[in-house]
Backbone as ProteinMPNN parsed JSONL, in Angstrom:
{"seq_chain_A": "MHLNHETDAPAADPVTFEDFLRVDIRIGTIVEAEPFPEARKPAFKLKIDFGPTIGIRKSSAQIVDRYALVELVGRQVAAVVNFPPRQIGKYLSEVLTLGFADETGAVILFAPDKPVPNGSRLF", "coords_chain_A": {"N_chain_A": [[-157.209, -110.975, -97.465], [-154.21, -112.029, -98.567], [-151.763, -110.947, -99.762], [-149.284, -111.203, -102.667], [-145.965, -111.514, -103.8], [-145.885, -112.875, -106.254], [-148.68, -113.191, -107.359], [-149.017, -109.778, -107.356], [-146.988, -108.884, -109.181], [-145.85, -107.335, -112.233], [-146.613, -108.075, -115.302], [-144.258, -109.896, -117.542], [-141.518, -108.833, -119.134], [-142.008, -108.811, -122.755], [-141.724, -111.413, -125.033], [-140.184, -114.022, -128.014], [-141.889, -116.134, -130.022], [-140.126, -118.124, -130.434], [-138.597, -117.879, -128.369], [-139.897, -119.042, -126.354], [-140.099, -121.444, -127.027], [-137.783, -122.255, -126.652], [-137.813, -123.27, -124.073], [-138.565, -126.128, -122.459], [-141.05, -127.904, -121.738], [-142.718, -130.33, -120.4], [-145.113, -133.083, -119.635], [-145.351, -135.431, -116.657], [-145.606, -138.392, -114.994], [-145.536, -138.654, -111.332], [-144.095, -141.181, -109.954], [-142.504, -141.644, -107.84], [-142.172, -140.299, -104.134], [-140.421, -138.898, -101.946], [-140.083, -137.883, -98.366], [-137.975, -134.619, -97.983], [-136.089, -133.944, -95.826], [-133.708, -133.089, -95.382], [-133.651, -130.928, -97.17], [-133.399, -126.837, -96.836], [-135.665, -125.343, -96.894], [-139.013, -126.004, -96.502], [-139.82, -129.33, -98.236], [-140.654, -132.25, -101.062], [-138.846, -135.011, -102.16], [-139.347, -135.739, -105.557], [-139.273, -138.613, -107.711], [-140.189, -138.282, -111.531], [-141.714, -139.669, -114.405], [-141.393, -139.371, -117.609], [-141.644, -140.68, -120.119], [-140.705, -142.488, -122.587], [-138.968, -141.394, -123.825], [-136.981, -139.075, -122.832], [-137.599, -140.665, -120.086], [-136.956, -140.914, -116.349], [-136.787, -138.99, -114.438], [-135.495, -136.255, -111.624], [-136.987, -134.422, -109.251], [-137.057, -131.596, -106.425], [-139.398, -130.531, -104.815], [-141.356, -127.929, -103.596], [-143.78, -128.312, -101.614], [-144.914, -129.066, -99.42], [-146.885, -127.775, -98.012], [-149.646, -127.97, -99.189], [-149.929, -130.895, -100.382], [-149.843, -133.776, -99.702], [-148.011, -136.992, -99.431], [-148.57, -139.344, -100.087], [-150.526, -138.949, -101.881], [-149.296, -137.613, -104.216], [-147.777, -139.686, -106.007], [-148.644, -140.957, -108.875], [-149.942, -139.077, -110.104], [-150.069, -136.954, -112.801], [-147.758, -133.759, -113.388], [-146.18, -130.804, -114.587], [-143.441, -130.022, -115.752], [-140.034, -128.223, -116.23], [-137.436, -129.745, -118.355], [-135.334, -129.344, -119.558], [-133.836, -127.131, -118.405], [-130.324, -126.8, -116.603], [-129.219, -129.657, -114.632], [-129.939, -129.193, -110.762], [-128.417, -128.717, -108.002], [-129.498, -129.322, -104.47], [-128.656, -129.318, -101.495], [-127.618, -132.359, -100.598], [-128.861, -133.585, -102.906], [-129.891, -134.004, -106.365], [-131.336, -132.267, -108.211], [-132.817, -132.531, -111.302], [-134.517, -131.588, -112.861], [-137.398, -129.088, -113.406], [-140.64, -129.074, -111.329], [-143.536, -127.448, -112.065], [-145.728, -124.225, -110.935], [-148.569, -123.04, -109.117], [-148.876, -120.441, -106.78], [-151.046, -120.146, -104.35], [-153.476, -118.071, -102.652], [-152.317, -117.787, -100.267], [-149.931, -118.309, -100.524], [-148.922, -120.604, -100.811], [-147.485, -123.763, -102.729], [-149.338, -124.783, -105.948], [-149.345, -127.726, -107.553], [-148.635, -127.313, -111.823], [-150.846, -128.847, -114.061], [-152.057, -131.126, -116.141], [-156.018, -130.866, -117.254], [-156.957, -133.393, -118.173], [-155.911, -136.328, -118.406], [-152.892, -137.069, -120.062], [-150.353, -138.382, -122.395], [-147.397, -139.186, -121.071], [-144.573, -137.399, -121.658], [-145.067, -135.771, -123.001], [-145.189, -132.582, -124.759], [-145.671, -129.095, -123.927], [-147.258, -126.939, -125.476]], "CA_chain_A": [[-156.918, -111.384, -98.41], [-152.851, -112.302, -98.056], [-151.086, -110.16, -101.703], [-147.81, -111.767, -102.63], [-145.402, -111.363, -105.331], [-146.563, -113.913, -107.308], [-149.809, -112.562, -107.788], [-149.085, -108.777, -107.544], [-146.116, -108.347, -110.371], [-146.89, -107.228, -114.0], [-146.559, -108.782, -117.063], [-142.915, -109.833, -117.584], [-141.246, -108.325, -120.262], [-142.309, -109.899, -124.131], [-140.638, -112.76, -125.329], [-140.491, -113.962, -128.771], [-142.392, -117.788, -130.177], [-138.969, -119.251, -130.553], [-137.593, -118.349, -127.126], [-140.543, -120.089, -125.908], [-140.112, -122.98, -127.523], [-136.718, -123.128, -125.888], [-138.259, -124.037, -122.889], [-139.092, -127.646, -122.898], [-142.073, -128.114, -120.918], [-143.347, -131.482, -120.642], [-145.638, -133.678, -118.579], [-144.311, -136.888, -116.39], [-146.631, -139.08, -113.941], [-144.976, -138.906, -110.287], [-143.463, -142.641, -109.95], [-142.47, -141.845, -106.166], [-142.114, -139.122, -103.484], [-140.264, -139.438, -100.285], [-139.614, -136.454, -97.495], [-136.304, -134.416, -97.672], [-135.786, -133.606, -94.419], [-132.395, -132.1, -94.935], [-133.747, -129.223, -97.578], [-133.365, -126.079, -96.285], [-137.323, -125.212, -97.415], [-139.746, -128.008, -96.44], [-139.732, -129.914, -99.444], [-140.231, -133.519, -101.197], [-138.339, -135.452, -103.532], [-139.679, -136.903, -106.222], [-138.646, -139.306, -109.427], [-141.377, -138.039, -112.533], [-141.474, -140.471, -115.44], [-141.521, -138.427, -118.487], [-141.783, -141.263, -121.24], [-139.064, -143.608, -123.164], [-137.513, -140.568, -124.692], [-136.735, -138.452, -121.319], [-137.154, -141.311, -118.935], [-137.499, -141.003, -114.924], [-135.829, -137.538, -113.953], [-135.64, -136.333, -110.213], [-137.145, -133.296, -108.502], [-137.442, -131.681, -105.247], [-140.79, -129.966, -104.856], [-141.417, -127.263, -102.018], [-145.215, -128.209, -102.153], [-145.461, -129.846, -98.492], [-148.086, -127.094, -97.205], [-150.559, -128.666, -99.851], [-149.485, -132.121, -100.563], [-149.411, -134.907, -98.844], [-146.945, -137.893, -99.776], [-149.927, -140.559, -100.444], [-151.691, -138.059, -103.112], [-148.342, -137.574, -105.273], [-147.715, -141.11, -106.729], [-149.857, -141.407, -109.603], [-150.45, -137.654, -110.144], [-149.553, -135.959, -113.679], [-147.459, -132.857, -113.157], [-145.454, -130.59, -115.686], [-141.878, -129.211, -115.069], [-139.125, -127.808, -117.462], [-137.095, -130.473, -118.757], [-134.091, -128.741, -120.016], [-132.588, -126.707, -117.656], [-128.972, -127.462, -116.127], [-129.427, -129.947, -112.899], [-129.607, -128.126, -109.698], [-127.672, -129.383, -106.892], [-130.561, -128.741, -104.007], [-127.99, -130.046, -100.17], [-127.399, -133.476, -101.097], [-129.54, -134.559, -103.926], [-129.281, -133.55, -107.336], [-132.83, -132.064, -108.467], [-132.592, -132.448, -112.851], [-136.07, -130.833, -113.393], [-138.179, -128.001, -112.416], [-141.73, -129.107, -110.799], [-144.324, -126.28, -112.238], [-146.527, -124.68, -110.095], [-148.727, -121.546, -108.839], [-148.823, -119.631, -105.56], [-152.296, -120.01, -103.975], [-153.626, -117.138, -101.847], [-151.465, -117.772, -98.62], [-147.916, -118.491, -101.043], [-148.489, -122.475, -100.985], [-147.705, -124.337, -104.044], [-150.249, -126.066, -106.303], [-148.953, -127.864, -108.898], [-149.558, -127.621, -113.037], [-150.926, -130.227, -114.241], [-153.313, -130.922, -117.145], [-156.994, -131.324, -116.114], [-157.231, -134.546, -118.086], [-154.68, -137.384, -118.803], [-152.126, -136.984, -121.295], [-149.043, -139.586, -122.522], [-146.329, -138.512, -120.425], [-143.655, -136.218, -122.404], [-146.014, -134.816, -123.698], [-145.013, -131.231, -124.569], [-146.552, -127.627, -123.991], [-147.08, -125.905, -126.635]], "C_chain_A": [[-155.495, -111.493, -98.829], [-152.581, -111.957, -99.777], [-149.694, -110.832, -101.3], [-147.257, -111.946, -103.88], [-145.676, -111.849, -106.652], [-147.8, -113.235, -108.083], [-149.982, -110.697, -108.272], [-148.509, -108.181, -108.817], [-147.051, -108.227, -111.936], [-146.433, -108.047, -114.646], [-145.102, -109.167, -116.909], [-142.644, -109.411, -118.907], [-141.183, -109.46, -121.65], [-141.025, -110.761, -124.425], [-141.422, -113.252, -126.489], [-140.863, -115.685, -128.435], [-140.862, -118.422, -129.777], [-138.173, -118.882, -128.999], [-138.481, -118.899, -125.65], [-140.624, -121.309, -125.562], [-138.814, -123.422, -127.045], [-136.652, -123.994, -124.669], [-139.057, -124.969, -122.754], [-140.234, -127.838, -121.341], [-142.688, -129.442, -121.219], [-144.142, -132.262, -119.091], [-145.362, -135.163, -117.745], [-145.895, -137.019, -115.185], [-145.231, -139.386, -112.702], [-145.349, -140.511, -109.767], [-143.129, -142.978, -108.368], [-142.019, -140.574, -105.726], [-141.831, -139.761, -102.241], [-140.176, -137.765, -99.22], [-138.001, -136.091, -97.846], [-136.107, -133.32, -96.907], [-134.426, -132.687, -94.184], [-132.504, -130.577, -96.047], [-133.924, -128.256, -96.77], [-135.265, -125.355, -96.085], [-138.025, -126.602, -97.076], [-139.805, -128.33, -97.823], [-140.106, -131.793, -99.447], [-139.677, -133.729, -102.306], [-139.139, -136.312, -104.45], [-139.436, -137.332, -107.417], [-140.676, -139.182, -110.083], [-141.302, -139.474, -113.678], [-142.41, -139.339, -116.937], [-141.368, -139.681, -119.9], [-140.791, -141.769, -121.369], [-138.108, -142.693, -123.558], [-136.476, -139.935, -123.611], [-136.297, -139.623, -119.928], [-137.504, -140.407, -117.48], [-136.333, -139.618, -114.462], [-136.757, -137.372, -112.716], [-135.486, -134.924, -109.927], [-137.266, -133.001, -107.306], [-138.123, -130.381, -105.077], [-141.26, -129.071, -103.524], [-143.365, -127.462, -102.349], [-146.124, -129.19, -100.988], [-146.689, -128.919, -97.686], [-149.375, -128.17, -98.047], [-150.745, -130.205, -100.102], [-148.916, -133.24, -99.724], [-148.767, -136.063, -99.774], [-147.963, -138.765, -100.825], [-150.736, -139.75, -101.676], [-150.629, -137.937, -103.966], [-147.935, -138.839, -105.87], [-148.552, -141.482, -107.411], [-150.478, -139.637, -110.521], [-149.442, -137.171, -111.36], [-148.986, -134.298, -113.303], [-146.286, -131.904, -114.134], [-144.561, -129.938, -115.066], [-140.866, -128.662, -116.581], [-137.987, -128.831, -117.315], [-135.422, -130.36, -119.262], [-133.417, -127.725, -119.584], [-131.334, -127.509, -116.802], [-129.658, -128.496, -114.587], [-129.299, -128.797, -111.999], [-129.1, -128.883, -108.5], [-128.422, -128.255, -105.556], [-129.419, -129.865, -102.375], [-127.576, -131.148, -101.146], [-128.139, -134.347, -102.158], [-129.769, -133.317, -105.067], [-131.161, -133.211, -108.244], [-132.609, -131.574, -110.626], [-133.527, -132.416, -113.249], [-137.296, -130.303, -112.661], [-139.53, -128.216, -112.481], [-142.94, -127.831, -110.993], [-145.49, -126.07, -111.173], [-146.799, -122.867, -110.001], [-148.546, -120.935, -107.57], [-150.554, -119.534, -105.492], [-152.471, -118.864, -103.018], [-152.864, -116.549, -100.702], [-149.832, -118.032, -99.036], [-148.198, -120.232, -101.187], [-148.763, -122.468, -102.85], [-148.814, -124.5, -104.521], [-150.178, -126.383, -107.134], [-149.614, -127.538, -110.355], [-150.005, -128.923, -113.396], [-152.031, -130.18, -115.11], [-154.689, -131.679, -116.955], [-157.668, -132.81, -116.933], [-155.99, -135.179, -118.666], [-154.042, -136.982, -120.097], [-150.656, -137.904, -121.324], [-148.38, -138.587, -121.421], [-144.713, -138.007, -121.648], [-144.241, -135.796, -123.28], [-145.355, -133.417, -123.778], [-145.618, -130.227, -124.615], [-146.658, -127.325, -125.418], [-148.322, -124.794, -126.965]], "O_chain_A": [[-155.437, -110.81, -99.852], [-153.066, -112.55, -100.741], [-149.159, -110.981, -100.202], [-147.836, -112.408, -104.863], [-145.677, -111.327, -107.767], [-147.776, -112.842, -109.25], [-150.732, -110.29, -109.159], [-149.076, -107.313, -109.48], [-148.087, -108.647, -112.452], [-145.639, -108.846, -114.149], [-144.631, -108.625, -115.91], [-143.475, -109.604, -119.794], [-140.588, -110.537, -121.68], [-139.831, -110.726, -124.125], [-142.651, -113.206, -126.533], [-140.546, -116.37, -127.463], [-140.68, -119.153, -128.804], [-137.257, -119.591, -128.584], [-138.097, -119.091, -124.496], [-140.946, -121.994, -124.591], [-138.545, -124.619, -126.955], [-135.924, -124.923, -124.319], [-140.264, -124.778, -122.899], [-139.918, -127.862, -120.152], [-143.17, -129.61, -122.339], [-143.847, -132.068, -117.912], [-145.135, -136.093, -118.519], [-146.75, -136.227, -114.788], [-144.234, -140.064, -112.951], [-146.422, -140.944, -109.347], [-143.332, -144.034, -107.769], [-141.549, -139.755, -106.516], [-142.427, -140.64, -101.618], [-140.249, -136.659, -99.754], [-137.072, -136.891, -97.957], [-135.988, -132.129, -97.196], [-134.136, -131.913, -93.272], [-131.842, -129.545, -95.934], [-134.629, -128.543, -95.802], [-135.764, -124.999, -95.018], [-137.724, -127.777, -97.288], [-139.841, -127.372, -98.595], [-139.977, -132.536, -98.475], [-139.794, -133.023, -103.308], [-139.536, -137.436, -104.146], [-139.356, -136.487, -108.308], [-141.745, -139.584, -109.622], [-140.485, -140.313, -113.301], [-143.533, -138.851, -117.065], [-140.761, -139.148, -120.829], [-139.892, -141.693, -120.531], [-136.894, -142.868, -123.667], [-135.296, -140.283, -123.574], [-135.343, -139.611, -119.151], [-138.199, -139.391, -117.507], [-135.124, -139.706, -114.251], [-137.892, -137.796, -112.498], [-134.48, -134.246, -110.133], [-137.62, -133.976, -106.642], [-137.541, -129.3, -105.173], [-141.5, -129.664, -102.472], [-144.011, -126.813, -103.172], [-147.199, -129.773, -101.134], [-147.343, -129.451, -96.789], [-149.919, -129.067, -97.404], [-151.886, -130.647, -99.972], [-147.798, -133.441, -99.251], [-149.077, -135.993, -100.963], [-148.003, -138.746, -102.055], [-151.637, -140.341, -102.271], [-151.124, -138.298, -105.034], [-147.543, -138.307, -106.909], [-149.364, -142.294, -106.968], [-151.337, -139.455, -111.383], [-148.246, -136.993, -111.129], [-149.884, -133.555, -112.908], [-145.32, -132.619, -114.398], [-144.735, -129.338, -114.006], [-141.19, -128.824, -117.757], [-137.487, -128.88, -116.191], [-134.574, -131.252, -119.265], [-132.442, -127.32, -120.217], [-131.443, -128.677, -116.43], [-130.407, -128.036, -113.726], [-128.755, -127.725, -112.263], [-129.774, -129.873, -108.213], [-128.22, -127.046, -105.449], [-129.563, -131.087, -102.358], [-127.243, -130.914, -102.308], [-128.034, -135.57, -102.247], [-129.819, -132.109, -104.834], [-131.884, -134.084, -108.724], [-132.311, -130.454, -111.041], [-133.748, -133.212, -114.161], [-137.96, -130.779, -111.74], [-140.05, -127.742, -113.491], [-143.232, -127.249, -109.948], [-146.112, -126.976, -110.618], [-146.118, -121.907, -110.362], [-147.348, -121.146, -107.38], [-151.235, -118.986, -106.358], [-151.409, -118.62, -102.446], [-152.76, -115.391, -100.296], [-148.845, -117.998, -98.302], [-147.383, -120.912, -101.81], [-149.449, -121.886, -103.691], [-149.689, -124.415, -103.659], [-150.759, -125.744, -108.011], [-150.841, -127.449, -110.413], [-149.489, -129.965, -112.992], [-152.918, -129.341, -114.949], [-154.702, -132.854, -116.587], [-158.688, -133.327, -116.478], [-155.168, -134.549, -119.331], [-154.691, -136.604, -121.073], [-149.98, -138.048, -120.305], [-148.8, -137.491, -121.053], [-144.1, -138.861, -122.288], [-143.788, -135.457, -124.374], [-144.912, -133.05, -122.689], [-146.405, -130.26, -125.56], [-145.876, -127.669, -126.305], [-148.193, -123.976, -127.875]]}, "name": "protein", "num_of_chains": 1, "seq": "MHLNHETDAPAADPVTFEDFLRVDIRIGTIVEAEPFPEARKPAFKLKIDFGPTIGIRKSSAQIVDRYALVELVGRQVAAVVNFPPRQIGKYLSEVLTLGFADETGAVILFAPDKPVPNGSRLF"}
């Protein structure tokens, strides 16, 4: 089995509940996915609908090892929606799509196991 730093790392330092609440993690539905050939590491460009209050936001996701473009549209994903936008090449990523590394280090998207309304907040 391949071990990586994500699974081998000790737990992070303790944070308060107020610290946790400052990170706004929401559910959204991927409405568009396209290749991102200009990215330094293989990635896709995603547009994710977080409901009427937050709207559609863009994200770059390094998930090409485990997902095909055709299976992404319609999939719900979790993302941090209150980080500052990040310029990735010529693409402005507005949210951080969340995932976990599998045994090979490939990213597996973090999502609810049953559908929830877009914009629902993790608590």
